PDB file of C-alpha atoms in Angstrom:
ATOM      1  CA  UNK A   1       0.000   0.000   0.000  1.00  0.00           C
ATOM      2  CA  UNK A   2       2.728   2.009   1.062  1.00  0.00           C
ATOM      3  CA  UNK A   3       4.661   1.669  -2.799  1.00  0.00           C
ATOM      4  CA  UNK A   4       0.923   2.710  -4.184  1.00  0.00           C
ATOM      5  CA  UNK A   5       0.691   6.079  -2.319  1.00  0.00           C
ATOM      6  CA  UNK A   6       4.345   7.107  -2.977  1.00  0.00           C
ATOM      7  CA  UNK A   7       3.739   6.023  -6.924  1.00  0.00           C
ATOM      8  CA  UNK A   8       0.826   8.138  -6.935  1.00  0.00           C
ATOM      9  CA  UNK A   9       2.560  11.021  -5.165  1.00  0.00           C
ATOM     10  CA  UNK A  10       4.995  10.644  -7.835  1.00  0.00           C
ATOM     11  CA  UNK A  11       3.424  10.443 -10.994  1.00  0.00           C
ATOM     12  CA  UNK A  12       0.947  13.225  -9.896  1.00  0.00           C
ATOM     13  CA  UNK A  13       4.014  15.921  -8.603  1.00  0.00           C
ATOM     14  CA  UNK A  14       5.768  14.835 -11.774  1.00  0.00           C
ATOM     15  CA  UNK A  15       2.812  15.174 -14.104  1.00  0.00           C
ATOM     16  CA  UNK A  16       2.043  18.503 -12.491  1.00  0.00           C
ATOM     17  CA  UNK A  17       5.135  19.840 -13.625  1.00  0.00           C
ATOM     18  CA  UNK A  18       4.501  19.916 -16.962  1.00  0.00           C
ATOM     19  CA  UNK A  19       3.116  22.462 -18.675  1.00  0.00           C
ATOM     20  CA  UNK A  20       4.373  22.015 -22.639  1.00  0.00           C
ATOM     21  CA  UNK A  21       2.659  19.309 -24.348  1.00  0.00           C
ATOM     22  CA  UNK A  22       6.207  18.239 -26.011  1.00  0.00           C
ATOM     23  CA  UNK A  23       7.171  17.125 -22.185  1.00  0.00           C
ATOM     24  CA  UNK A  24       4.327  14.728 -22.102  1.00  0.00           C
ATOM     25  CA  UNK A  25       5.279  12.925 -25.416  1.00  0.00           C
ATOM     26  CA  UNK A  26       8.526  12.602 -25.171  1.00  0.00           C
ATOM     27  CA  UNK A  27       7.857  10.514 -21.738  1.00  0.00           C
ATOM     28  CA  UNK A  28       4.939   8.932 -23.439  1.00  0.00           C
ATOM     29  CA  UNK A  29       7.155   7.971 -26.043  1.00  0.00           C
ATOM     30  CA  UNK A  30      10.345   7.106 -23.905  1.00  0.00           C
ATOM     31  CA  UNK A  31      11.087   3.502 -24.840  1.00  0.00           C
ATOM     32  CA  UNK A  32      11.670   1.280 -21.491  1.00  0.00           C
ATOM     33  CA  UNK A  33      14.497  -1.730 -21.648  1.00  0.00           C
ATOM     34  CA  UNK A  34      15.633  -3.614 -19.177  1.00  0.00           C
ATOM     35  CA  UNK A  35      19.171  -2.374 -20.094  1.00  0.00           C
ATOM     36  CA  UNK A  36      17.458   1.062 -19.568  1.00  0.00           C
ATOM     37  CA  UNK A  37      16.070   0.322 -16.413  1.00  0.00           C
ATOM     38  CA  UNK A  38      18.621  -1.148 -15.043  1.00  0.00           C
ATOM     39  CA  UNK A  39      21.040   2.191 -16.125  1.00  0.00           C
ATOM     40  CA  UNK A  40      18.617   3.950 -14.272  1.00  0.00           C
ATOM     41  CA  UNK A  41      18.187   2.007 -11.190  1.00  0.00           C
ATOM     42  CA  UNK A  42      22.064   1.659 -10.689  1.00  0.00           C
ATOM     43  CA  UNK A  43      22.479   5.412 -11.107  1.00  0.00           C
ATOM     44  CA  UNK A  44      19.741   5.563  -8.617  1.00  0.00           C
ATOM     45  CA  UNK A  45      21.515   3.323  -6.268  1.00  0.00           C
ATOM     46  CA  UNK A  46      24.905   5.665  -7.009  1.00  0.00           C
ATOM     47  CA  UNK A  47      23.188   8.948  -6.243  1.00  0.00           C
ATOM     48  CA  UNK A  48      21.552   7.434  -2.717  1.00  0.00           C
ATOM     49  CA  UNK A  49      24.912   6.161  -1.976  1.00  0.00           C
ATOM     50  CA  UNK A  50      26.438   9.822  -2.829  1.00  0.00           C
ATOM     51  CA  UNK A  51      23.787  11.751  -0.643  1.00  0.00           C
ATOM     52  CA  UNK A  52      24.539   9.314   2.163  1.00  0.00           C
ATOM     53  CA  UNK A  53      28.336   9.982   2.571  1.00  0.00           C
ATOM     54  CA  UNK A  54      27.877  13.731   1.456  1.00  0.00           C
ATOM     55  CA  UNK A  55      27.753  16.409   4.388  1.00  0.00           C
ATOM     56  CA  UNK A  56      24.631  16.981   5.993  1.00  0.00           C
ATOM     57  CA  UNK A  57      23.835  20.124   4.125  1.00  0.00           C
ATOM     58  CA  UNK A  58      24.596  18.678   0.645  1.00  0.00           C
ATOM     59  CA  UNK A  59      22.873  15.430   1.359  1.00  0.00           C
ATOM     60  CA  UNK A  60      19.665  17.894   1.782  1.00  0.00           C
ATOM     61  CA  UNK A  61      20.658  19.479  -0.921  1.00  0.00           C
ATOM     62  CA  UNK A  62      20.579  16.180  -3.515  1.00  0.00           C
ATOM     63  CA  UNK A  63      17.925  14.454  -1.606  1.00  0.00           C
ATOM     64  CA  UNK A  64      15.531  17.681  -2.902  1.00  0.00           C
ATOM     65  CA  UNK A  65      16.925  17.636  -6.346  1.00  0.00           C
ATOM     66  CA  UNK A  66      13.803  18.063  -9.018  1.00  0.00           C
ATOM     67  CA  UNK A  67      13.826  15.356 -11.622  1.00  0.00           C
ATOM     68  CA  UNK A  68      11.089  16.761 -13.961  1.00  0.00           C
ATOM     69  CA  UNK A  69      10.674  18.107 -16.079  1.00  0.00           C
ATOM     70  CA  UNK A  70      13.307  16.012 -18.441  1.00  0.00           C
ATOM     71  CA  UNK A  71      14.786  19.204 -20.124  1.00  0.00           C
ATOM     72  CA  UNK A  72      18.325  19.884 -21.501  1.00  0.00           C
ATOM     73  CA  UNK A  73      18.137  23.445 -19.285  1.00  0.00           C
ATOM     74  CA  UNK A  74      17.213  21.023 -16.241  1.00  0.00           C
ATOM     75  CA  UNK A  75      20.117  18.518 -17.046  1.00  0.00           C
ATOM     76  CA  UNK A  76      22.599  20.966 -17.645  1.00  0.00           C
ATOM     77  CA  UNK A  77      21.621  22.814 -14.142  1.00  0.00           C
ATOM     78  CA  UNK A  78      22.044  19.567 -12.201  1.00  0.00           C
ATOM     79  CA  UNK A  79      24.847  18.480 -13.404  1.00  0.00           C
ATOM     80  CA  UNK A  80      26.510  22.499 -12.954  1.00  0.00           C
ATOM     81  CA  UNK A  81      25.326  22.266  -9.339  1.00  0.00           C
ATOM     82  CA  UNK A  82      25.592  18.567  -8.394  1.00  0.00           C
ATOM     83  CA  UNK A  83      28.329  17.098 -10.082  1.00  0.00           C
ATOM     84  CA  UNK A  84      28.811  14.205  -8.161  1.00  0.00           C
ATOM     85  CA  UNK A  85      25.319  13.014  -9.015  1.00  0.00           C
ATOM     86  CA  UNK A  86      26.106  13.672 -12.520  1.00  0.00           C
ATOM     87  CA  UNK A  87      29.385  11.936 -12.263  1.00  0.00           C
ATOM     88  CA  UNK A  88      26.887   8.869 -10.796  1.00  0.00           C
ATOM     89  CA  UNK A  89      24.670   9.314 -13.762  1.00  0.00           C
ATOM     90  CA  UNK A  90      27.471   8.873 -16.163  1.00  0.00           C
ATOM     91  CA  UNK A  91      28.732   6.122 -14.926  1.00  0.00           C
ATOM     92  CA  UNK A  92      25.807   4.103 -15.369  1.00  0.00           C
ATOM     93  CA  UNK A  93      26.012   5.126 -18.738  1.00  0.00           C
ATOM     94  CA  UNK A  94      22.948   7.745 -19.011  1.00  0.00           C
ATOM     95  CA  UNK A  95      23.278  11.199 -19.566  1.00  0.00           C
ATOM     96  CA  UNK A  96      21.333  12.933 -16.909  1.00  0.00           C
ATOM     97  CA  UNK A  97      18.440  14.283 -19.337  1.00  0.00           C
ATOM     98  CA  UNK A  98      18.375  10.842 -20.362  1.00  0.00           C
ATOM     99  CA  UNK A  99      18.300   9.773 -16.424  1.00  0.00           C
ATOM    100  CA  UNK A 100      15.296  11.866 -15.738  1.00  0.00           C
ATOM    101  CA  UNK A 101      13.180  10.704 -18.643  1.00  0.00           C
ATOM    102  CA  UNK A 102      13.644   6.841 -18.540  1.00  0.00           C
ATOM    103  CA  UNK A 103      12.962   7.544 -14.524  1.00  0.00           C
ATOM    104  CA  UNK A 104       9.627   9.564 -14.717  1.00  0.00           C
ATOM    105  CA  UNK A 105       8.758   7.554 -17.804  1.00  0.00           C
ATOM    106  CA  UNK A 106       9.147   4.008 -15.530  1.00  0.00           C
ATOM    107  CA  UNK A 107       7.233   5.713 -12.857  1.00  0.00           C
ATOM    108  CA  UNK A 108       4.369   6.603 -14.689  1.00  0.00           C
ATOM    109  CA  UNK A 109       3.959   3.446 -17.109  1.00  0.00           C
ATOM    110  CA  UNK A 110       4.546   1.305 -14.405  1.00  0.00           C
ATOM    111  CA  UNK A 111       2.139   2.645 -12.149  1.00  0.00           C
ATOM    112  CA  UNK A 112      -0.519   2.698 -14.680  1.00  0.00           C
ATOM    113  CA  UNK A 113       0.290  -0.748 -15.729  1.00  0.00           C
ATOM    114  CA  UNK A 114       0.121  -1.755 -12.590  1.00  0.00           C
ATOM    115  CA  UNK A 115      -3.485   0.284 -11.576  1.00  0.00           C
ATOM    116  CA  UNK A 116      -4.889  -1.424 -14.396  1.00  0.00           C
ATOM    117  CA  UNK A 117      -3.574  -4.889 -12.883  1.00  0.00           C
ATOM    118  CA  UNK A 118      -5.203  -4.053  -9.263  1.00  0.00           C
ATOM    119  CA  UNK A 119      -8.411  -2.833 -10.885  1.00  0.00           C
ATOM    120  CA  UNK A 120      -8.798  -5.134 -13.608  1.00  0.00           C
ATOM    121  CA  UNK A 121      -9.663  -1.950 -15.802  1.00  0.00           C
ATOM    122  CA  UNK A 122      -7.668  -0.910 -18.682  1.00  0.00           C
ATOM    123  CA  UNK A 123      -6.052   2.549 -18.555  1.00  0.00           C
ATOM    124  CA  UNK A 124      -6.465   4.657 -21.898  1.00  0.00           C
ATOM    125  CA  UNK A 125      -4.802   2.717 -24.243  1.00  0.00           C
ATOM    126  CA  UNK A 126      -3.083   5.632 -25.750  1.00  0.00           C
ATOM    127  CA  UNK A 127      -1.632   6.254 -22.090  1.00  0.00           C
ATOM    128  CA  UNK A 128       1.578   3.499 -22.156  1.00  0.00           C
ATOM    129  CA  UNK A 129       3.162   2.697 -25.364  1.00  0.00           C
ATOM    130  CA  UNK A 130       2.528  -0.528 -26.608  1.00  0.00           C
ATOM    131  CA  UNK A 131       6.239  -2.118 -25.902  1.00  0.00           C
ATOM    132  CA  UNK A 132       6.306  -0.290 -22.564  1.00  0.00           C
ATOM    133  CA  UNK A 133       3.130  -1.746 -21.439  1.00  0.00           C
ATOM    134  CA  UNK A 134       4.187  -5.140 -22.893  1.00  0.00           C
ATOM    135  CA  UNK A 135       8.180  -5.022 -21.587  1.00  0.00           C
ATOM    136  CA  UNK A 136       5.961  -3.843 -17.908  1.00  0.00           C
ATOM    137  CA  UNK A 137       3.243  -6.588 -17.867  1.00  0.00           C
ATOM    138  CA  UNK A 138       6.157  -8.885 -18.589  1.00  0.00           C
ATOM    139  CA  UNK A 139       8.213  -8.005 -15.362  1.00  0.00           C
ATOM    140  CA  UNK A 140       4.826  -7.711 -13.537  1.00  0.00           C
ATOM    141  CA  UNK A 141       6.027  -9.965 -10.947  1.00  0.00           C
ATOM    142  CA  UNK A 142       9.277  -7.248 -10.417  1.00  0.00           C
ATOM    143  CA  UNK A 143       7.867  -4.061 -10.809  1.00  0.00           C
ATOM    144  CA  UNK A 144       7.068  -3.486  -6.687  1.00  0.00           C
ATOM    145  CA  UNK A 145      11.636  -4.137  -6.219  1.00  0.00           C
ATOM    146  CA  UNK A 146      12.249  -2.168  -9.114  1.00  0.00           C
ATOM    147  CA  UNK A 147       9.780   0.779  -8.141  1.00  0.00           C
ATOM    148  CA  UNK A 148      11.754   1.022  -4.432  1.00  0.00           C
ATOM    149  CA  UNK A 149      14.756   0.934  -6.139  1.00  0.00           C
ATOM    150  CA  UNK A 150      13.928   3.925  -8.165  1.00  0.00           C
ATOM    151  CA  UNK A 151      12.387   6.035  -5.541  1.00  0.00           C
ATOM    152  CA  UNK A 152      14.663   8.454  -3.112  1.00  0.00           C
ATOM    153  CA  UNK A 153      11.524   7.680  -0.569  1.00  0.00           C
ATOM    154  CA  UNK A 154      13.564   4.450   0.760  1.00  0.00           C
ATOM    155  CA  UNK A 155      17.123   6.478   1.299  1.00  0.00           C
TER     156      UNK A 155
END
């Protein structure tokens, strides 16, 4: 129940932020992988493990970082002011624009994938792209680990 709130506190804050259609497609259309995923969960892991051994005052700092919306001016701001999480980033082999898109993109497919699982109602169809709704429904079974791993909720 706990995973459900925090999606939903997620995908709402993050869809909030958006205020230019071209935002919304480019996340619709973000193509999910496991290779992807993955990236993104270990520079997750890299940034949590950052903010933990930073000082107290940078470790507030990162832990309130804005990941939406996915914008080169965003990237190139976080990665001016926080270059140890982009030096995390990189090393999982994302750019950080490219962090923050497969991230919010995962956290909105997957919770709608997995609202339509709980509720046995479809979501619009035109909501999750195809192969993101079929590479989702495929890991069904791993999407509540991979969710935690993505969030900062479970520093």
């Amino acid at each position: 129940m706990r995973i459900f709130l925090v999606m939903s506190f997620l995908v709402c804050s993050a869809l909030s932020g958006f205020t230019e259609e071209p935002d919304k497609a480019e996340i619709r259309n973000c193509l999910l992988t496991m290779r992807n995923v993955e990236q993104t969960i270990a520079a997750t892991d890299a940034i949590k493990k950052s903010a933990k051994s930073a000082t107290p005052e940078l470790r507030q700092r990162i832990e309130r970082i804005k990941w939406e919306p996915p914008s080169n001016e965003h990237a190139q701001e976080i990665d001016k002011n926080f270059p140890q999480v982009a030096t995390a980033i990189r090393r999982s082999g994302l750019t950080t624009r490219d962090y923050m898109l497969i991230r919010i993109a995962f956290l909105i497919d997957a919770y709608l994938v997995s609202s339509e699982k709980s509720s046995g109602s479809p979501a619009d169809e035109d909501a999750v792209l195809p192969q993101n709704r079929e590479f989702l429904n495929a890991h069904i079974n791993q999407l509540k680990n991979l969710l935690q791993r993505m969030s900062f909720d479970n520093q």
